[in-house]
């Protein structure tokens, strides 16, 4: 067993895997709302904050499958929110940790480091600038004014 995580996790409804939560019905993606508030409360302990956006029908509000372009837009807004949140931290020991799957992590990193993004400009292009293969862990940080650095800790692919 590891050390306890001394944090108050917050469920964030805009941090989900690219594509969203959907099922195929006759070849058409149909949205599935995801876990409801009650279901989420059952799987998360009381330390988790579940936002008001999670209701009795879940949290996913799209009508079907999210496009790669919509994922990139969502992650750009999320990156801006995370930057504001990071600027408001009161001590150096406070940390923001965002947990997601491969493509959303890639889209989020593209938003933080646009110079690494594919230059084609097609918002629905595949996620190729960052290759985590569902196992990567990136810890971007800032050193000095305006100078961003990238440190990566990668696990081995099985």
mmCIF file of C-alpha atoms in Angstrom:
data_model
loop_
_atom_site.group_PDB
_atom_site.id
_atom_site.type_symbol
_atom_site.label_atom_id
_atom_site.label_comp_id
_atom_site.label_asym_id
_atom_site.label_seq_id
_atom_site.Cartn_x
_atom_site.Cartn_y
_atom_site.Cartn_z
ATOM 1 C CA UNK A 1 0.000 0.000 0.000
ATOM 2 C CA UNK A 2 1.190 3.463 -0.853
ATOM 3 C CA UNK A 3 1.087 6.654 1.116
ATOM 4 C CA UNK A 4 -2.346 8.244 1.472
ATOM 5 C CA UNK A 5 -3.222 10.920 -1.036
ATOM 6 C CA UNK A 6 -3.747 14.008 1.081
ATOM 7 C CA UNK A 7 -6.032 15.694 -1.385
ATOM 8 C CA UNK A 8 -9.675 16.390 -1.977
ATOM 9 C CA UNK A 9 -10.336 14.990 -5.480
ATOM 10 C CA UNK A 10 -12.822 16.908 -7.602
ATOM 11 C CA UNK A 11 -14.751 15.125 -10.327
ATOM 12 C CA UNK A 12 -14.457 17.284 -13.447
ATOM 13 C CA UNK A 13 -17.105 16.681 -16.095
ATOM 14 C CA UNK A 14 -15.066 18.249 -18.918
ATOM 15 C CA UNK A 15 -12.144 15.850 -18.452
ATOM 16 C CA UNK A 16 -13.201 12.673 -20.231
ATOM 17 C CA UNK A 17 -11.821 10.557 -23.054
ATOM 18 C CA UNK A 18 -12.194 11.847 -26.596
ATOM 19 C CA UNK A 19 -15.404 10.635 -28.160
ATOM 20 C CA UNK A 20 -17.424 10.825 -24.978
ATOM 21 C CA UNK A 21 -19.783 8.220 -23.603
ATOM 22 C CA UNK A 22 -21.920 6.595 -26.281
ATOM 23 C CA UNK A 23 -23.144 3.288 -27.644
ATOM 24 C CA UNK A 24 -23.672 2.355 -31.258
ATOM 25 C CA UNK A 25 -27.291 1.729 -32.252
ATOM 26 C CA UNK A 26 -27.713 0.573 -35.860
ATOM 27 C CA UNK A 27 -24.385 2.217 -36.677
ATOM 28 C CA UNK A 28 -25.362 5.544 -35.103
ATOM 29 C CA UNK A 29 -23.585 6.766 -31.946
ATOM 30 C CA UNK A 30 -26.153 7.405 -29.194
ATOM 31 C CA UNK A 31 -25.045 9.258 -26.073
ATOM 32 C CA UNK A 32 -25.039 7.434 -22.771
ATOM 33 C CA UNK A 33 -25.085 9.906 -19.886
ATOM 34 C CA UNK A 34 -22.350 8.159 -17.918
ATOM 35 C CA UNK A 35 -22.557 7.538 -14.196
ATOM 36 C CA UNK A 36 -25.413 9.244 -12.375
ATOM 37 C CA UNK A 37 -24.788 11.214 -9.182
ATOM 38 C CA UNK A 38 -25.978 8.244 -7.104
ATOM 39 C CA UNK A 39 -23.772 5.769 -8.993
ATOM 40 C CA UNK A 40 -20.785 8.082 -8.736
ATOM 41 C CA UNK A 41 -21.317 8.507 -4.986
ATOM 42 C CA UNK A 42 -21.256 4.714 -4.648
ATOM 43 C CA UNK A 43 -17.875 4.350 -6.383
ATOM 44 C CA UNK A 44 -16.214 7.514 -5.032
ATOM 45 C CA UNK A 45 -15.528 7.846 -1.340
ATOM 46 C CA UNK A 46 -16.787 10.828 0.617
ATOM 47 C CA UNK A 47 -13.526 12.746 0.008
ATOM 48 C CA UNK A 48 -14.543 13.300 -3.641
ATOM 49 C CA UNK A 49 -16.398 16.437 -4.640
ATOM 50 C CA UNK A 50 -19.064 15.606 -7.215
ATOM 51 C CA UNK A 51 -20.145 18.747 -9.102
ATOM 52 C CA UNK A 52 -23.752 19.802 -9.620
ATOM 53 C CA UNK A 53 -23.445 18.998 -13.359
ATOM 54 C CA UNK A 54 -23.660 15.304 -12.441
ATOM 55 C CA UNK A 55 -27.371 14.568 -12.200
ATOM 56 C CA UNK A 56 -29.728 11.639 -12.089
ATOM 57 C CA UNK A 57 -29.129 10.904 -15.781
ATOM 58 C CA UNK A 58 -25.356 11.245 -15.609
ATOM 59 C CA UNK A 59 -22.916 13.933 -16.676
ATOM 60 C CA UNK A 60 -22.299 13.517 -20.440
ATOM 61 C CA UNK A 61 -24.419 16.073 -22.298
ATOM 62 C CA UNK A 62 -23.468 15.570 -25.943
ATOM 63 C CA UNK A 63 -25.966 14.015 -28.346
ATOM 64 C CA UNK A 64 -23.619 11.299 -29.569
ATOM 65 C CA UNK A 65 -19.920 10.779 -30.228
ATOM 66 C CA UNK A 66 -17.706 13.816 -29.685
ATOM 67 C CA UNK A 67 -15.554 14.715 -32.729
ATOM 68 C CA UNK A 68 -11.782 15.149 -32.397
ATOM 69 C CA UNK A 69 -12.282 18.855 -33.129
ATOM 70 C CA UNK A 70 -14.827 19.199 -30.312
ATOM 71 C CA UNK A 71 -12.415 17.337 -28.018
ATOM 72 C CA UNK A 72 -9.658 19.807 -28.892
ATOM 73 C CA UNK A 73 -11.977 22.761 -28.193
ATOM 74 C CA UNK A 74 -13.002 21.256 -24.852
ATOM 75 C CA UNK A 75 -9.376 20.637 -23.902
ATOM 76 C CA UNK A 76 -8.322 24.172 -24.926
ATOM 77 C CA UNK A 77 -10.975 25.576 -22.568
ATOM 78 C CA UNK A 78 -9.907 23.109 -19.875
ATOM 79 C CA UNK A 79 -6.235 24.085 -20.292
ATOM 80 C CA UNK A 80 -7.150 27.758 -19.868
ATOM 81 C CA UNK A 81 -9.120 26.897 -16.720
ATOM 82 C CA UNK A 82 -6.235 24.802 -15.357
ATOM 83 C CA UNK A 83 -3.794 27.671 -16.016
ATOM 84 C CA UNK A 84 -6.051 30.043 -14.051
ATOM 85 C CA UNK A 85 -6.365 27.497 -11.265
ATOM 86 C CA UNK A 86 -2.567 26.997 -11.182
ATOM 87 C CA UNK A 87 -2.045 30.759 -10.961
ATOM 88 C CA UNK A 88 -4.344 30.862 -7.934
ATOM 89 C CA UNK A 89 -2.498 28.187 -5.927
ATOM 90 C CA UNK A 90 -1.281 29.612 -2.645
ATOM 91 C CA UNK A 91 1.847 27.514 -2.080
ATOM 92 C CA UNK A 92 4.443 25.682 -4.130
ATOM 93 C CA UNK A 93 3.400 22.438 -2.463
ATOM 94 C CA UNK A 94 -0.075 22.581 -4.010
ATOM 95 C CA UNK A 95 -0.414 20.491 -7.145
ATOM 96 C CA UNK A 96 -3.050 19.970 -9.818
ATOM 97 C CA UNK A 97 -3.361 16.425 -11.104
ATOM 98 C CA UNK A 98 -5.579 15.663 -14.105
ATOM 99 C CA UNK A 99 -6.268 12.022 -14.904
ATOM 100 C CA UNK A 100 -7.556 11.020 -18.315
ATOM 101 C CA UNK A 101 -7.132 8.533 -21.135
ATOM 102 C CA UNK A 102 -4.797 8.779 -24.103
ATOM 103 C CA UNK A 103 -6.474 11.050 -26.660
ATOM 104 C CA UNK A 104 -7.790 13.602 -24.168
ATOM 105 C CA UNK A 105 -4.363 13.751 -22.524
ATOM 106 C CA UNK A 106 -2.896 14.366 -25.995
ATOM 107 C CA UNK A 107 -5.445 17.101 -26.760
ATOM 108 C CA UNK A 108 -4.783 18.729 -23.393
ATOM 109 C CA UNK A 109 -1.029 18.680 -24.007
ATOM 110 C CA UNK A 110 -1.597 20.149 -27.494
ATOM 111 C CA UNK A 111 -3.472 23.003 -25.804
ATOM 112 C CA UNK A 112 -0.627 23.586 -23.350
ATOM 113 C CA UNK A 113 2.093 23.244 -26.015
ATOM 114 C CA UNK A 114 0.610 24.303 -29.384
ATOM 115 C CA UNK A 115 4.052 24.308 -31.019
ATOM 116 C CA UNK A 116 4.046 20.490 -30.702
ATOM 117 C CA UNK A 117 0.645 20.111 -32.397
ATOM 118 C CA UNK A 118 0.281 18.825 -35.957
ATOM 119 C CA UNK A 119 0.616 21.839 -38.258
ATOM 120 C CA UNK A 120 -2.102 20.652 -40.685
ATOM 121 C CA UNK A 121 -4.699 22.765 -38.896
ATOM 122 C CA UNK A 122 -7.412 20.125 -39.369
ATOM 123 C CA UNK A 123 -9.237 20.073 -36.004
ATOM 124 C CA UNK A 124 -10.507 16.532 -36.636
ATOM 125 C CA UNK A 125 -7.062 15.088 -37.356
ATOM 126 C CA UNK A 126 -5.855 12.110 -35.337
ATOM 127 C CA UNK A 127 -4.042 12.639 -32.052
ATOM 128 C CA UNK A 128 -0.408 12.059 -33.036
ATOM 129 C CA UNK A 129 1.655 14.871 -31.469
ATOM 130 C CA UNK A 130 1.856 13.054 -28.125
ATOM 131 C CA UNK A 131 2.001 9.290 -27.977
ATOM 132 C CA UNK A 132 1.052 7.985 -24.567
ATOM 133 C CA UNK A 133 -0.698 4.799 -25.671
ATOM 134 C CA UNK A 134 -2.891 4.922 -22.526
ATOM 135 C CA UNK A 135 0.179 4.556 -20.290
ATOM 136 C CA UNK A 136 1.916 7.912 -20.389
ATOM 137 C CA UNK A 137 2.244 10.391 -17.597
ATOM 138 C CA UNK A 138 3.264 13.936 -18.452
ATOM 139 C CA UNK A 139 4.145 16.600 -15.936
ATOM 140 C CA UNK A 140 4.445 19.910 -17.752
ATOM 141 C CA UNK A 141 5.617 22.760 -15.576
ATOM 142 C CA UNK A 142 6.837 26.306 -15.785
ATOM 143 C CA UNK A 143 10.323 27.523 -14.947
ATOM 144 C CA UNK A 144 10.924 31.230 -15.088
ATOM 145 C CA UNK A 145 8.622 33.700 -16.741
ATOM 146 C CA UNK A 146 7.020 32.364 -19.900
ATOM 147 C CA UNK A 147 9.449 29.489 -20.332
ATOM 148 C CA UNK A 148 7.665 26.162 -20.296
ATOM 149 C CA UNK A 149 9.433 22.889 -19.843
ATOM 150 C CA UNK A 150 8.379 19.332 -20.448
ATOM 151 C CA UNK A 151 9.263 16.455 -18.174
ATOM 152 C CA UNK A 152 7.907 13.053 -18.905
ATOM 153 C CA UNK A 153 7.636 9.911 -16.883
ATOM 154 C CA UNK A 154 6.572 7.059 -19.105
ATOM 155 C CA UNK A 155 5.620 3.565 -18.211
ATOM 156 C CA UNK A 156 6.559 0.649 -20.372
ATOM 157 C CA UNK A 157 3.970 -0.597 -22.807
ATOM 158 C CA UNK A 158 3.000 -4.202 -22.294
#
